[in-house]
Tab-separated table of C-alpha atoms and ligand atoms in Angstrom:
chain	number	residue	atom	x	y	z
A	21	UNK	CA	20.372	170.003	-9.010
A	22	UNK	CA	16.812	169.310	-10.854
A	23	UNK	CA	15.067	169.153	-7.475
A	24	UNK	CA	15.943	172.897	-6.963
A	25	UNK	CA	14.329	174.308	-10.556
A	26	UNK	CA	11.214	175.863	-9.829
A	27	UNK	CA	8.832	175.241	-12.662
A	28	UNK	CA	7.115	178.236	-13.804
A	29	UNK	CA	3.915	178.913	-15.743
A	30	UNK	CA	5.193	179.840	-18.890
A	31	UNK	CA	3.363	182.992	-20.374
A	32	UNK	CA	6.550	183.386	-22.724
A	33	UNK	CA	6.604	183.279	-26.884
A	34	UNK	CA	8.265	179.562	-26.400
A	35	UNK	CA	8.811	177.217	-25.030
A	36	UNK	CA	5.847	176.944	-23.566
A	37	UNK	CA	4.009	174.767	-21.067
A	38	UNK	CA	3.876	171.078	-22.346
A	39	UNK	CA	0.950	169.091	-21.025
A	40	UNK	CA	1.652	166.241	-18.229
A	41	UNK	CA	0.266	163.633	-20.994
A	42	UNK	CA	2.527	165.081	-23.829
A	43	UNK	CA	5.605	164.727	-21.161
A	44	UNK	CA	4.809	161.105	-20.628
A	45	UNK	CA	5.319	160.113	-24.068
A	46	UNK	CA	9.029	160.704	-22.913
A	47	UNK	CA	9.539	158.428	-20.843
A	48	UNK	CA	8.697	155.589	-22.894
A	49	UNK	CA	11.425	153.173	-23.707
A	50	UNK	CA	13.913	154.146	-26.889
A	51	UNK	CA	13.733	152.437	-30.462
A	52	UNK	CA	16.509	151.447	-32.728
A	53	UNK	CA	16.288	154.459	-35.442
A	54	UNK	CA	16.615	151.869	-37.983
A	55	UNK	CA	14.067	149.570	-36.861
A	56	UNK	CA	10.570	149.222	-38.532
A	57	UNK	CA	8.380	150.918	-35.612
A	58	UNK	CA	10.730	153.766	-36.154
A	59	UNK	CA	10.121	153.987	-39.876
A	60	UNK	CA	6.005	153.687	-38.709
A	61	UNK	CA	6.650	155.996	-36.373
A	62	UNK	CA	8.067	158.574	-39.232
A	63	UNK	CA	5.778	157.746	-41.758
A	64	UNK	CA	2.706	158.478	-39.407
A	65	UNK	CA	4.098	161.686	-38.342
A	66	UNK	CA	4.832	163.114	-41.759
A	67	UNK	CA	1.749	161.767	-42.991
A	68	UNK	CA	-0.247	164.078	-40.132
A	69	UNK	CA	2.019	167.106	-40.561
A	70	UNK	CA	0.664	167.134	-44.146
A	71	UNK	CA	-2.234	166.935	-43.076
A	72	UNK	CA	-1.624	169.847	-40.439
A	73	UNK	CA	0.135	171.761	-42.955
A	74	UNK	CA	-2.823	171.199	-46.034
A	75	UNK	CA	0.002	170.128	-48.554
A	76	UNK	CA	1.374	167.247	-50.225
A	77	UNK	CA	5.125	168.278	-50.676
A	78	UNK	CA	7.582	166.176	-48.249
A	79	UNK	CA	7.700	166.564	-45.191
A	80	UNK	CA	11.538	166.855	-43.807
A	81	UNK	CA	12.465	166.625	-40.092
A	82	UNK	CA	15.413	167.925	-38.327
A	83	UNK	CA	16.786	166.980	-34.843
A	84	UNK	CA	18.044	170.366	-34.239
A	85	UNK	CA	16.434	173.561	-32.975
A	86	UNK	CA	14.527	175.845	-35.636
A	87	UNK	CA	17.480	178.224	-36.483
A	88	UNK	CA	18.817	174.952	-37.702
A	89	UNK	CA	16.015	174.889	-40.479
A	90	UNK	CA	16.338	178.468	-41.180
A	91	UNK	CA	20.254	177.667	-41.933
A	92	UNK	CA	19.372	174.321	-44.282
A	93	UNK	CA	16.741	176.256	-46.110
A	94	UNK	CA	19.086	178.982	-47.000
A	95	UNK	CA	21.794	176.025	-47.847
A	96	UNK	CA	19.471	174.202	-50.065
A	97	UNK	CA	17.597	176.737	-51.895
A	98	UNK	CA	20.146	179.607	-52.258
A	99	UNK	CA	22.207	179.494	-55.342
A	100	UNK	CA	24.082	182.285	-57.255
A	101	UNK	CA	21.293	184.681	-57.719
A	102	UNK	CA	20.881	184.841	-54.032
A	103	UNK	CA	17.938	185.964	-51.628
A	104	UNK	CA	15.958	188.490	-50.884
A	105	UNK	CA	15.599	188.820	-46.788
A	106	UNK	CA	12.215	190.505	-45.814
A	107	UNK	CA	12.817	192.283	-42.431
A	108	UNK	CA	10.727	193.487	-39.811
A	109	UNK	CA	12.008	192.142	-36.656
A	110	UNK	CA	15.053	190.227	-35.014
A	111	UNK	CA	14.161	186.597	-36.361
A	112	UNK	CA	14.372	187.767	-39.914
A	113	UNK	CA	17.005	189.493	-39.174
A	114	UNK	CA	18.834	186.647	-37.731
A	115	UNK	CA	17.749	184.534	-40.964
A	116	UNK	CA	19.571	187.534	-42.805
A	117	UNK	CA	23.091	186.897	-40.740
A	118	UNK	CA	22.707	183.330	-41.125
A	119	UNK	CA	22.078	183.884	-45.145
A	120	UNK	CA	25.077	185.910	-44.707
A	121	UNK	CA	27.120	183.366	-42.888
A	122	UNK	CA	26.551	180.954	-45.478
A	123	UNK	CA	28.537	183.274	-47.987
A	124	UNK	CA	25.044	183.755	-49.733
A	125	UNK	CA	24.347	186.955	-51.757
A	126	UNK	CA	21.422	188.406	-49.383
A	127	UNK	CA	19.660	191.853	-49.673
A	128	UNK	CA	17.332	192.822	-47.047
A	129	UNK	CA	14.099	194.513	-47.564
A	130	UNK	CA	13.867	196.556	-44.952
A	131	UNK	CA	9.908	196.898	-42.684
A	132	UNK	CA	9.431	199.224	-40.283
A	133	UNK	CA	9.406	197.188	-37.019
A	134	UNK	CA	5.045	196.036	-36.537
A	135	UNK	CA	4.173	196.153	-39.820
A	136	UNK	CA	3.976	193.519	-42.528
A	137	UNK	CA	5.142	193.765	-45.868
A	138	UNK	CA	2.529	194.474	-48.328
A	139	UNK	CA	2.408	193.162	-52.295
A	140	UNK	CA	3.601	196.609	-53.564
A	141	UNK	CA	6.924	196.811	-51.725
A	142	UNK	CA	7.873	193.651	-52.687
A	143	UNK	CA	6.881	194.003	-55.878
A	144	UNK	CA	9.072	197.025	-56.725
A	145	UNK	CA	11.841	195.147	-54.588
A	146	UNK	CA	11.606	192.173	-56.957
A	147	UNK	CA	11.672	194.063	-59.805
A	148	UNK	CA	14.973	195.374	-59.132
A	149	UNK	CA	16.982	192.338	-59.366
A	150	UNK	CA	16.617	188.650	-59.546
A	151	UNK	CA	16.800	186.190	-56.195
A	152	UNK	CA	16.769	182.701	-55.830
A	153	UNK	CA	14.347	182.857	-52.938
A	154	UNK	CA	12.385	185.081	-50.535
A	155	UNK	CA	12.663	184.687	-46.951
A	156	UNK	CA	9.822	185.541	-45.050
A	157	UNK	CA	8.913	185.788	-41.644
A	158	UNK	CA	5.390	184.338	-41.087
A	159	UNK	CA	5.080	185.412	-37.276
A	160	UNK	CA	7.634	187.511	-35.982
A	161	UNK	CA	7.901	186.775	-32.069
A	162	UNK	CA	9.423	189.778	-31.675
A	163	UNK	CA	7.117	192.230	-32.686
A	164	UNK	CA	3.969	190.281	-32.532
A	165	UNK	CA	3.206	190.904	-36.545
A	166	UNK	CA	1.653	188.464	-38.917
A	167	UNK	CA	2.713	188.771	-42.275
A	168	UNK	CA	-0.380	187.851	-44.230
A	169	UNK	CA	1.438	185.150	-46.530
A	170	UNK	CA	-2.007	184.491	-48.706
A	171	UNK	CA	-1.860	188.350	-49.890
A	172	UNK	CA	2.019	188.435	-50.811
A	173	UNK	CA	2.797	184.806	-52.072
A	174	UNK	CA	1.697	185.526	-55.588
A	175	UNK	CA	3.849	188.107	-56.059
A	176	UNK	CA	6.658	186.105	-55.223
A	177	UNK	CA	6.028	183.405	-57.771
A	178	UNK	CA	5.187	186.009	-60.335
A	179	UNK	CA	9.316	186.672	-59.929
A	180	UNK	CA	10.206	183.176	-60.414
A	181	UNK	CA	11.674	182.795	-56.761
A	182	UNK	CA	10.989	180.247	-54.219
A	183	UNK	CA	9.056	181.290	-51.043
A	184	UNK	CA	10.899	180.306	-47.964
A	185	UNK	CA	8.766	180.944	-44.868
A	186	UNK	CA	9.691	181.152	-40.888
A	187	UNK	CA	6.490	180.394	-39.046
A	188	UNK	CA	8.376	179.139	-35.794
A	189	UNK	CA	5.522	180.631	-33.914
A	190	UNK	CA	2.895	180.536	-36.046
A	191	UNK	CA	2.347	177.020	-37.261
A	192	UNK	CA	0.063	175.388	-35.187
A	193	UNK	CA	-1.832	178.126	-34.124
A	194	UNK	CA	-2.420	180.213	-37.152
A	195	UNK	CA	-3.756	179.480	-40.358
A	196	UNK	CA	-1.042	178.223	-42.979
A	197	UNK	CA	-2.417	176.447	-46.635
A	198	UNK	CA	1.092	175.743	-47.580
A	199	UNK	CA	-0.187	173.826	-51.354
A	200	UNK	CA	-2.598	176.759	-52.121
A	201	UNK	CA	-0.165	179.540	-51.132
A	202	UNK	CA	2.763	177.563	-52.995
A	203	UNK	CA	5.065	177.735	-50.034
A	204	UNK	CA	8.725	176.124	-50.897
A	205	UNK	CA	9.777	175.850	-47.371
A	206	UNK	CA	7.691	176.255	-44.571
A	207	UNK	CA	8.991	175.227	-41.045
A	208	UNK	CA	8.964	175.657	-37.215
A	209	UNK	CA	9.942	174.096	-33.938
A	210	UNK	CA	7.056	172.450	-31.616
A	211	UNK	CA	7.994	174.316	-28.881
A	212	UNK	CA	5.552	177.311	-29.635
A	213	UNK	CA	2.102	176.608	-30.572
A	214	UNK	CA	2.681	173.114	-30.979
A	215	UNK	CA	3.094	172.723	-27.034
A	216	UNK	CA	6.076	170.147	-27.035
A	217	UNK	CA	9.505	169.620	-25.849
A	218	UNK	CA	12.221	171.905	-27.927
A	219	UNK	CA	14.529	169.498	-29.832
A	220	UNK	CA	12.603	168.749	-33.463
A	221	UNK	CA	12.061	171.270	-36.224
A	222	UNK	CA	9.907	170.021	-38.686
A	223	UNK	CA	8.814	171.607	-42.263
A	224	UNK	CA	7.349	171.090	-46.073
A	225	UNK	CA	10.184	171.302	-48.839
A	226	UNK	CA	8.541	171.542	-52.344
A	227	UNK	CA	9.261	169.707	-55.569
A	228	UNK	CA	10.859	172.705	-57.046
A	229	UNK	CA	12.730	173.674	-53.917
A	230	UNK	CA	14.333	170.180	-53.784
A	231	UNK	CA	14.822	170.589	-57.788
A	232	UNK	CA	17.382	173.708	-56.667
A	233	UNK	CA	18.948	171.939	-54.238
A	234	UNK	CA	20.081	169.632	-56.515
A	235	UNK	CA	21.940	172.167	-58.776
A	236	UNK	CA	23.529	173.775	-55.062
A	237	UNK	CA	26.879	173.155	-54.680
A	238	UNK	CA	28.398	172.797	-50.674
A	239	UNK	CA	24.580	172.397	-49.444
A	240	UNK	CA	27.224	170.881	-46.254
A	241	UNK	CA	25.975	167.227	-45.081
A	242	UNK	CA	23.546	167.644	-41.724
A	243	UNK	CA	21.358	169.958	-43.441
A	244	UNK	CA	21.050	168.968	-46.614
A	245	UNK	CA	17.612	168.373	-48.002
A	246	UNK	CA	18.667	165.774	-50.718
A	247	UNK	CA	20.061	163.635	-48.403
A	248	UNK	CA	17.270	163.470	-45.598
A	249	UNK	CA	14.449	163.337	-48.279
A	250	UNK	CA	16.774	160.246	-49.678
A	251	UNK	CA	16.572	158.462	-45.965
A	252	UNK	CA	13.054	159.750	-45.658
A	253	UNK	CA	12.218	158.068	-48.741
A	254	UNK	CA	13.623	154.921	-47.808
A	255	UNK	CA	11.554	153.299	-44.893
A	256	UNK	CA	10.748	156.775	-42.956
A	257	UNK	CA	14.839	156.965	-41.696
A	258	UNK	CA	16.901	160.176	-40.995
A	259	UNK	CA	20.457	160.289	-41.990
A	260	UNK	CA	21.540	160.845	-38.425
A	261	UNK	CA	20.169	159.544	-34.743
A	262	UNK	CA	17.391	161.688	-34.263
A	263	UNK	CA	15.291	162.573	-31.264
A	264	UNK	CA	13.130	159.828	-30.781
A	265	UNK	CA	11.443	160.774	-27.499
A	266	UNK	CA	10.160	163.953	-28.885
A	267	UNK	CA	8.474	161.799	-31.796
A	268	UNK	CA	6.856	160.042	-29.790
A	269	UNK	CA	5.179	163.308	-28.443
A	270	UNK	CA	4.607	164.616	-31.742
A	271	UNK	CA	2.962	161.525	-33.018
A	272	UNK	CA	0.623	161.985	-29.595
A	273	UNK	CA	-0.079	165.805	-30.387
A	274	UNK	CA	-0.893	165.834	-33.940
A	275	UNK	CA	-3.413	163.125	-33.444
A	276	UNK	CA	-4.934	164.890	-30.860
A	277	UNK	CA	-4.837	168.298	-32.604
A	278	UNK	CA	-6.232	166.716	-36.094
A	279	UNK	CA	-8.499	164.173	-34.895
A	280	UNK	CA	-9.769	165.538	-31.579
A	281	UNK	CA	-9.514	169.561	-31.322
A	282	UNK	CA	-9.679	170.199	-35.443
A	283	UNK	CA	-6.773	172.217	-36.629
A	284	UNK	CA	-9.479	175.145	-37.753
A	285	UNK	CA	-10.405	174.673	-34.321
A	286	UNK	CA	-7.299	175.487	-33.099
A	287	UNK	CA	-6.594	178.454	-35.068
A	288	UNK	CA	-10.152	179.672	-33.989
A	289	UNK	CA	-8.853	179.528	-30.023
A	290	UNK	CA	-5.529	181.317	-30.824
A	291	UNK	CA	-7.832	184.139	-32.706
A	292	UNK	CA	-10.230	184.249	-29.331
A	293	UNK	CA	-6.983	184.591	-27.433
A	294	UNK	CA	-5.617	187.168	-29.198
A	295	UNK	CA	-8.496	189.135	-29.579
A	296	UNK	CA	-9.190	189.032	-25.678
A	297	UNK	CA	-5.659	190.133	-25.135
A	298	UNK	CA	-5.789	193.023	-27.515
A	299	UNK	CA	-8.982	194.098	-26.213
A	300	UNK	CA	-7.279	194.026	-22.452
A	301	UNK	CA	-4.253	196.006	-23.742
A	302	UNK	CA	-6.625	198.350	-25.270
A	303	UNK	CA	-9.182	199.095	-22.249
A	304	UNK	CA	-6.322	199.448	-20.018
A	305	UNK	CA	-5.125	202.603	-22.301
A	306	UNK	CA	-2.098	200.602	-23.851
A	307	UNK	CA	-0.872	200.709	-27.630
A	308	UNK	CA	-0.506	197.657	-29.438
A	309	UNK	CA	3.317	197.378	-30.930
A	310	UNK	CA	2.208	195.732	-34.092
A	311	UNK	CA	-0.344	197.184	-36.320
A	312	UNK	CA	-4.030	195.708	-35.703
A	313	UNK	CA	-4.761	194.845	-38.902
A	314	UNK	CA	-1.391	192.242	-39.198
A	315	UNK	CA	-1.504	191.720	-35.220
A	316	UNK	CA	-0.239	188.150	-34.422
A	317	UNK	CA	-2.753	186.148	-32.983
A	318	UNK	CA	0.015	183.824	-31.199
A	319	UNK	CA	1.595	186.502	-29.174
A	320	UNK	CA	0.536	189.761	-28.423
A	321	UNK	CA	3.654	193.232	-28.172
A	322	UNK	CA	2.374	195.547	-26.054
A	323	UNK	CA	3.740	198.918	-25.618
A	324	UNK	CA	4.292	199.723	-21.688
A	325	UNK	CA	3.658	203.246	-21.082
A	326	UNK	CA	3.877	203.588	-17.175
A	327	UNK	CA	4.263	199.831	-16.420
A	328	UNK	CA	7.455	199.180	-14.973
A	329	UNK	CA	8.500	195.748	-16.963
A	330	UNK	CA	11.249	194.511	-14.885
A	331	UNK	CA	9.444	194.758	-12.024
A	332	UNK	CA	6.112	193.170	-13.331
A	333	UNK	CA	8.243	190.296	-14.576
A	334	UNK	CA	9.845	190.383	-10.449
A	335	UNK	CA	6.293	190.403	-9.498
A	336	UNK	CA	4.223	187.857	-11.610
A	337	UNK	CA	7.700	185.511	-10.947
A	338	UNK	CA	6.887	185.405	-7.165
A	339	UNK	CA	2.877	184.579	-8.355
A	340	UNK	CA	4.210	181.538	-10.198
A	341	UNK	CA	4.589	183.179	-13.816
A	342	UNK	CA	7.257	183.531	-16.315
A	343	UNK	CA	6.458	186.935	-17.948
A	344	UNK	CA	8.000	187.664	-21.364
A	345	UNK	CA	9.546	191.309	-21.992
A	346	UNK	CA	9.989	193.012	-25.169
A	347	UNK	CA	12.448	191.649	-27.535
A	348	UNK	CA	16.030	192.881	-27.501
A	349	UNK	CA	16.080	196.421	-27.738
A	350	UNK	CA	12.645	196.786	-26.981
A	351	UNK	CA	13.088	195.109	-23.465
A	352	UNK	CA	11.742	197.654	-20.935
A	353	UNK	CA	9.280	199.725	-23.910
A	354	UNK	CA	7.306	196.514	-24.699
A	355	UNK	CA	6.287	193.871	-22.974
A	356	UNK	CA	4.674	190.185	-25.090
A	357	UNK	CA	1.552	188.348	-23.945
A	358	UNK	CA	2.068	184.555	-25.495
A	359	UNK	CA	-1.272	183.409	-26.091
A	360	UNK	CA	-0.035	179.961	-27.505
A	361	UNK	CA	-0.125	175.845	-27.939
A	362	UNK	CA	-2.497	174.289	-25.427
A	363	UNK	CA	-3.391	177.531	-23.613
A	364	UNK	CA	-6.809	178.313	-22.882
A	365	UNK	CA	-9.111	181.661	-22.500
A	366	UNK	CA	-9.729	180.998	-18.732
A	367	UNK	CA	-5.789	180.874	-17.957
A	368	UNK	CA	-5.098	183.871	-20.435
A	369	UNK	CA	-7.954	185.846	-18.531
A	370	UNK	CA	-6.303	184.998	-15.110
A	371	UNK	CA	-3.303	185.799	-16.467
A	372	UNK	CA	-4.146	189.386	-17.460
A	373	UNK	CA	-6.528	189.768	-14.288
A	374	UNK	CA	-3.097	189.249	-12.402
A	375	UNK	CA	-1.391	191.532	-14.056
A	376	UNK	CA	-4.222	194.361	-13.839
A	377	UNK	CA	-4.189	193.600	-10.021
A	378	UNK	CA	-0.048	193.978	-9.861
A	379	UNK	CA	-0.415	197.440	-12.271
A	380	UNK	CA	-3.570	198.919	-10.064
B	20	PLP	C1	10.479	183.445	-35.453
B	20	PLP	C2	11.003	182.717	-34.946
B	20	PLP	N1	11.916	181.942	-35.670
B	20	PLP	C3	12.955	181.148	-35.414
B	20	PLP	C4	13.430	180.881	-34.025
B	20	PLP	C5	14.763	180.695	-33.410
B	20	PLP	O1	14.148	179.069	-32.848
B	20	PLP	P1	15.058	177.728	-32.047
B	20	PLP	O2	15.156	179.322	-30.648
B	20	PLP	O3	14.343	176.920	-31.926
B	20	PLP	O4	16.259	177.956	-33.017
B	20	PLP	C6	12.547	181.493	-32.953
B	20	PLP	C7	12.689	181.018	-31.782
B	20	PLP	O5	11.872	182.285	-30.724
B	20	PLP	C8	11.494	182.338	-33.452
B	20	PLP	O6	10.395	183.126	-32.338
């Protein structure tokens, strides 16, 4: 029963805590999905998402988790030439698996975990073979690596490829300038840096990506960008019934981010929390898993050296926190501190002090 759930402070890299005022938006009455009210809500949200992402590209929303959007990007943008998947962590690997599962020609460009791809490595891979698209994970949640898109987007464009970016744990917390960086598909879920409930994935899709989609047969039905855009253009509708309560939350949160906090201030707050966490780890004699110059500003992955990760997790739970160990094969050897969403530096300090007290 729901009454028996113990609600913990989520210090994990998503889903994260949702503020009371955002949660309260979910209890508003449901409106009809083909009503003018829904159209207005959709249009307001998409115009604010364009501001959030610094783009004029179309915004396409998907009532699904972000994995659905990963599939959408592949189905709509990868044709006969195939895709190059840059792989430096578990979520990048998942994207490659999705490409294969959809019967696409996919190659891996493997980068050691903890590092980000650089221009030279990418250039060499793209010189060897032609591709329709390149998939890059902006913020690899499994390793705490932030790939500097600004440094590499030109290399992708010079090779006439579409640039597809998973920013699931980055968008809303780290810099993203879609038009300046010529990103064709850029998507994210709301349960991470946007600090909202899970269930809706959103993204921007360029004209070139839509032009490519038209040429690709068997794009499927639910994630077909062309159909989604057709409905979007028709008074801001969706082909299927969308997750309406999350639209209420998203509109509220976007107005708060853009009109009150300011997106660049939000990025700056994430940088401050990340710097504090990185320094805390180093002062404790611990090492960062990621190369420091590409370390993420939304999640810090730390080598656990001397810290018993599962015991720490159990101890923190008793204090009311949900802690994040390392991802997959790094479960015991790493742990992750998420500093994303509406988190404050004060909350991060308090959490890290609690870890200090428990690991003396
Ligand atoms: C970088 C990245 N990509 C994709 C996903 C998949 O998101 P979802 O679980 O919402 O499908 C996650 C989830 O943590 C993620 O961190």
